[in-house]
């Protein structure tokens, strides 16, 4: 089972960034999103498609329907520049997307 | 505070063995399933293995089946990854991660990795 993400996305500070994650009937599954900054370990930013863990800013939101899940960052900030990975479960195993490098400039 | 600390990474030759450890603190270790996730240099995340909270159920990515074994010791609050027959392509930073769950409307559960360690580096090279 494959999850496909765009390699890179760019956004201007204060604007909205959208990162897609595509997979066969992905909308039938729940998706998590992880943020990873250079030299750091991943951090969970969304689970169950659109739930934010404690400490994650409200500007992070998500959706999932049909074959595509989307991570949306509203009012992107310089601190949001990072790699983002989607993840879902398939046949009892975890599958990660290839990752998207978000540039805020 | 909730913390996971990996150790055991090293530079090893192909075909050799290595055992990684992950020390858990700040939470009731026996209540949580655990995962190993790796990241090859300059690459993305790859899930490696999972063990249930009680150690009974395990699962692995196909590329490591038969070579890698995940286990846990509740008394030591530790997670392990025994890696045998190491290959060059096993070179990566290995992260351990805690698994949390939430019940979803269907009555099933959604699992996610909510706490990650800083990782330990494994290099397989001749």
Tab-separated table of C-alpha atoms in Angstrom:
chain	number	residue	atom	x	y	z
A	1	UNK	CA	0.000	0.000	0.000
A	2	UNK	CA	1.500	3.302	-1.047
A	3	UNK	CA	0.957	6.831	0.207
A	4	UNK	CA	2.034	9.559	-2.193
A	5	UNK	CA	3.001	13.072	-1.132
A	6	UNK	CA	4.405	15.944	-3.188
A	7	UNK	CA	8.164	16.278	-2.555
A	8	UNK	CA	7.912	19.956	-1.768
A	9	UNK	CA	5.467	22.745	-1.038
A	10	UNK	CA	6.233	26.430	-0.658
A	11	UNK	CA	4.193	29.066	1.143
A	12	UNK	CA	4.619	32.703	2.057
A	13	UNK	CA	4.510	33.611	5.740
A	14	UNK	CA	0.938	34.155	6.884
A	15	UNK	CA	-0.546	32.280	3.950
A	16	UNK	CA	-2.169	28.848	3.910
A	17	UNK	CA	-0.183	25.723	3.077
A	18	UNK	CA	-1.814	22.498	1.983
A	19	UNK	CA	0.017	19.190	1.835
A	20	UNK	CA	-1.699	16.249	0.184
A	21	UNK	CA	-1.357	12.534	0.806
A	22	UNK	CA	-2.887	10.111	-1.691
A	23	UNK	CA	-3.648	6.427	-1.403
A	24	UNK	CA	-6.229	3.919	-2.624
A	25	UNK	CA	-9.452	4.512	-0.660
A	26	UNK	CA	-7.457	6.452	1.921
A	27	UNK	CA	-10.700	8.051	3.099
A	28	UNK	CA	-11.689	4.653	4.508
A	29	UNK	CA	-8.730	4.797	6.852
A	30	UNK	CA	-7.616	7.250	9.530
A	31	UNK	CA	-4.518	9.312	8.849
A	32	UNK	CA	-1.833	10.783	11.124
A	33	UNK	CA	0.566	13.571	10.260
A	34	UNK	CA	4.074	14.020	11.660
A	35	UNK	CA	6.356	17.044	11.509
A	36	UNK	CA	10.125	16.592	11.442
A	37	UNK	CA	12.563	19.474	11.616
A	38	UNK	CA	16.213	19.023	10.563
A	39	UNK	CA	18.181	16.963	13.058
A	40	UNK	CA	15.137	16.276	15.215
A	41	UNK	CA	12.824	13.355	15.748
A	42	UNK	CA	9.270	13.368	14.361
A	43	UNK	CA	6.459	15.070	16.242
A	44	UNK	CA	2.799	14.075	15.939
A	45	UNK	CA	0.759	17.055	14.716
A	46	UNK	CA	-2.538	15.369	13.777
A	47	UNK	CA	-4.160	12.004	14.442
A	48	UNK	CA	-7.529	10.547	13.446
A	49	UNK	CA	-7.429	12.762	10.344
A	50	UNK	CA	-7.952	16.072	12.127
A	51	UNK	CA	-7.347	15.767	15.880
A	52	UNK	CA	-4.570	17.875	17.376
A	53	UNK	CA	-2.495	16.560	20.282
A	54	UNK	CA	-1.981	18.851	23.224
A	55	UNK	CA	0.437	21.650	22.376
A	56	UNK	CA	-0.143	21.649	18.618
A	57	UNK	CA	-1.339	25.064	17.397
A	58	UNK	CA	-4.833	25.504	16.029
A	59	UNK	CA	-3.440	26.569	12.664
A	60	UNK	CA	-2.840	22.848	11.939
A	61	UNK	CA	-5.918	21.100	10.574
A	62	UNK	CA	-6.685	18.100	8.440
A	63	UNK	CA	-9.204	16.388	6.226
A	64	UNK	CA	-9.526	12.996	4.577
A	65	UNK	CA	-11.908	11.897	1.872
A	66	UNK	CA	-11.955	9.517	-1.085
A	67	UNK	CA	-8.298	8.934	-2.008
A	68	UNK	CA	-6.732	12.038	-0.492
A	69	UNK	CA	-5.886	13.337	2.965
A	70	UNK	CA	-4.785	16.938	3.383
A	71	UNK	CA	-2.806	18.725	6.057
A	72	UNK	CA	-3.578	22.436	6.134
A	73	UNK	CA	-1.506	25.036	7.932
A	74	UNK	CA	-3.389	28.308	8.145
A	75	UNK	CA	-1.210	31.352	8.604
A	76	UNK	CA	2.051	29.486	8.139
A	77	UNK	CA	4.975	30.672	10.206
A	78	UNK	CA	8.705	30.341	9.748
A	79	UNK	CA	8.753	27.780	12.567
A	80	UNK	CA	6.502	25.503	10.506
A	81	UNK	CA	9.244	24.920	7.943
A	82	UNK	CA	9.880	21.186	8.167
A	83	UNK	CA	9.295	17.816	6.556
A	84	UNK	CA	5.782	16.456	6.947
A	85	UNK	CA	4.819	12.796	6.741
A	86	UNK	CA	1.380	11.261	6.493
A	87	UNK	CA	0.822	7.783	7.929
A	88	UNK	CA	-1.974	5.242	7.788
A	89	UNK	CA	-2.504	1.600	8.708
A	90	UNK	CA	-2.903	-1.130	6.124
A	91	UNK	CA	-3.308	-4.818	6.943
A	92	UNK	CA	-1.946	-4.300	10.427
A	93	UNK	CA	1.184	-2.457	9.385
A	94	UNK	CA	2.012	1.229	9.465
A	95	UNK	CA	2.682	2.954	6.146
A	96	UNK	CA	4.318	6.364	5.809
A	97	UNK	CA	4.146	8.696	2.865
A	98	UNK	CA	7.414	9.750	1.292
A	99	UNK	CA	7.346	13.117	3.014
A	100	UNK	CA	6.882	16.721	1.904
A	101	UNK	CA	9.389	19.469	2.546
A	102	UNK	CA	7.503	22.634	3.478
A	103	UNK	CA	9.373	25.853	2.774
A	104	UNK	CA	8.095	29.100	4.270
A	105	UNK	CA	9.516	32.064	2.371
B	1	UNK	CA	8.158	13.803	31.874
B	2	UNK	CA	7.346	11.223	29.236
B	3	UNK	CA	10.579	10.165	27.606
B	4	UNK	CA	12.034	7.522	25.331
B	5	UNK	CA	15.799	7.107	25.022
B	6	UNK	CA	17.300	4.795	22.420
B	7	UNK	CA	20.755	3.264	22.637
B	8	UNK	CA	22.862	0.540	21.101
B	9	UNK	CA	23.513	2.010	17.681
B	10	UNK	CA	26.916	1.247	16.181
B	11	UNK	CA	28.952	0.712	13.030
B	12	UNK	CA	28.852	-2.958	12.085
B	13	UNK	CA	29.822	-5.114	9.156
B	14	UNK	CA	27.238	-6.749	6.906
B	15	UNK	CA	25.959	-10.014	8.296
B	16	UNK	CA	26.631	-9.094	11.913
B	17	UNK	CA	24.085	-8.626	14.706
B	18	UNK	CA	23.097	-5.692	16.858
B	19	UNK	CA	20.613	-5.128	19.669
B	20	UNK	CA	18.975	-1.757	20.117
B	21	UNK	CA	17.336	-0.667	23.351
B	22	UNK	CA	14.761	1.972	24.198
B	23	UNK	CA	14.338	3.082	27.814
B	24	UNK	CA	10.912	4.413	28.733
B	25	UNK	CA	10.100	6.766	31.586
B	26	UNK	CA	7.313	9.042	32.746
B	27	UNK	CA	4.438	6.731	31.829
B	28	UNK	CA	3.131	3.244	32.589
B	29	UNK	CA	5.143	1.270	30.052
B	30	UNK	CA	3.013	-1.863	30.345
B	31	UNK	CA	-0.077	0.025	29.155
B	32	UNK	CA	1.275	0.929	25.736
B	33	UNK	CA	2.164	-0.739	22.492
B	34	UNK	CA	5.506	0.316	21.051
B	35	UNK	CA	7.047	0.772	17.614
B	36	UNK	CA	10.391	1.007	15.893
B	37	UNK	CA	10.647	3.388	12.936
B	38	UNK	CA	13.806	4.005	10.934
B	39	UNK	CA	15.091	6.706	8.634
B	40	UNK	CA	17.897	6.076	6.173
B	41	UNK	CA	20.255	9.011	5.520
B	42	UNK	CA	18.424	11.703	3.588
B	43	UNK	CA	15.321	9.535	3.234
B	44	UNK	CA	11.851	9.357	4.714
B	45	UNK	CA	10.399	7.458	7.625
B	46	UNK	CA	9.957	3.698	7.395
B	47	UNK	CA	8.007	1.721	9.950
B	48	UNK	CA	9.940	-1.369	11.072
B	49	UNK	CA	8.149	-3.223	13.842
B	50	UNK	CA	5.459	-3.099	16.470
B	51	UNK	CA	4.813	-4.936	19.732
B	52	UNK	CA	1.573	-4.925	21.680
B	53	UNK	CA	1.305	-3.595	25.213
B	54	UNK	CA	1.452	-7.123	26.635
B	55	UNK	CA	4.212	-8.339	24.327
B	56	UNK	CA	2.014	-11.029	22.805
B	57	UNK	CA	1.503	-9.602	19.337
B	58	UNK	CA	4.256	-8.409	17.030
B	59	UNK	CA	4.338	-7.286	13.418
B	60	UNK	CA	7.103	-6.359	10.981
B	61	UNK	CA	7.688	-4.699	7.647
B	62	UNK	CA	8.332	-7.360	5.011
B	63	UNK	CA	11.948	-6.314	4.407
B	64	UNK	CA	13.020	-7.282	7.948
B	65	UNK	CA	10.914	-10.383	8.586
B	66	UNK	CA	13.052	-13.280	9.735
B	67	UNK	CA	16.026	-11.042	10.551
B	68	UNK	CA	14.683	-8.618	13.149
B	69	UNK	CA	12.824	-9.312	16.388
B	70	UNK	CA	11.093	-6.806	18.641
B	71	UNK	CA	10.651	-7.548	22.335
B	72	UNK	CA	10.012	-5.785	25.602
B	73	UNK	CA	10.845	-6.145	29.290
B	74	UNK	CA	8.177	-4.588	31.470
B	75	UNK	CA	10.264	-4.875	34.640
B	76	UNK	CA	13.008	-2.820	33.012
B	77	UNK	CA	10.599	-0.516	31.152
B	78	UNK	CA	12.571	-1.280	28.040
B	79	UNK	CA	11.924	-2.035	24.382
B	80	UNK	CA	14.409	-3.967	22.262
B	81	UNK	CA	15.162	-4.579	18.608
B	82	UNK	CA	17.363	-7.570	17.884
B	83	UNK	CA	18.800	-7.233	14.396
B	84	UNK	CA	20.547	-10.199	12.784
B	85	UNK	CA	22.046	-10.600	9.342
B	86	UNK	CA	22.401	-6.868	8.961
B	87	UNK	CA	22.485	-5.447	5.451
B	88	UNK	CA	23.837	-2.184	4.074
B	89	UNK	CA	20.238	-1.097	3.479
B	90	UNK	CA	19.543	-1.339	7.229
B	91	UNK	CA	21.712	1.736	7.724
B	92	UNK	CA	19.472	4.317	9.382
B	93	UNK	CA	18.535	6.238	12.473
B	94	UNK	CA	16.245	4.012	14.498
B	95	UNK	CA	13.508	5.637	16.546
B	96	UNK	CA	11.307	4.039	19.143
B	97	UNK	CA	7.808	5.455	19.494
B	98	UNK	CA	4.942	4.997	21.901
B	99	UNK	CA	1.596	3.924	20.545
B	100	UNK	CA	-1.581	5.554	21.791
B	101	UNK	CA	-5.105	4.802	20.695
B	102	UNK	CA	-8.505	6.395	20.483
B	103	UNK	CA	-11.854	4.756	19.970
B	104	UNK	CA	-13.495	5.805	16.739
B	105	UNK	CA	-17.224	5.969	15.867
B	106	UNK	CA	-17.252	2.477	14.373
B	107	UNK	CA	-16.247	1.080	17.744
B	108	UNK	CA	-12.810	0.177	16.452
B	109	UNK	CA	-9.586	1.874	17.485
B	110	UNK	CA	-7.267	4.290	15.709
B	111	UNK	CA	-3.623	3.957	16.669
B	112	UNK	CA	-0.983	6.675	16.469
B	113	UNK	CA	2.606	7.270	17.587
B	114	UNK	CA	2.490	10.128	20.045
B	115	UNK	CA	5.912	10.075	21.712
B	116	UNK	CA	9.228	9.544	19.918
B	117	UNK	CA	12.781	9.157	21.112
B	118	UNK	CA	15.738	11.009	19.632
B	119	UNK	CA	16.975	7.945	17.798
B	120	UNK	CA	20.121	5.838	17.630
B	121	UNK	CA	22.271	5.444	14.519
B	122	UNK	CA	23.033	2.111	12.909
B	123	UNK	CA	25.604	2.006	10.130
B	124	UNK	CA	26.180	-1.216	8.232
B	125	UNK	CA	29.340	-1.079	6.189
B	126	UNK	CA	32.289	-3.248	5.318
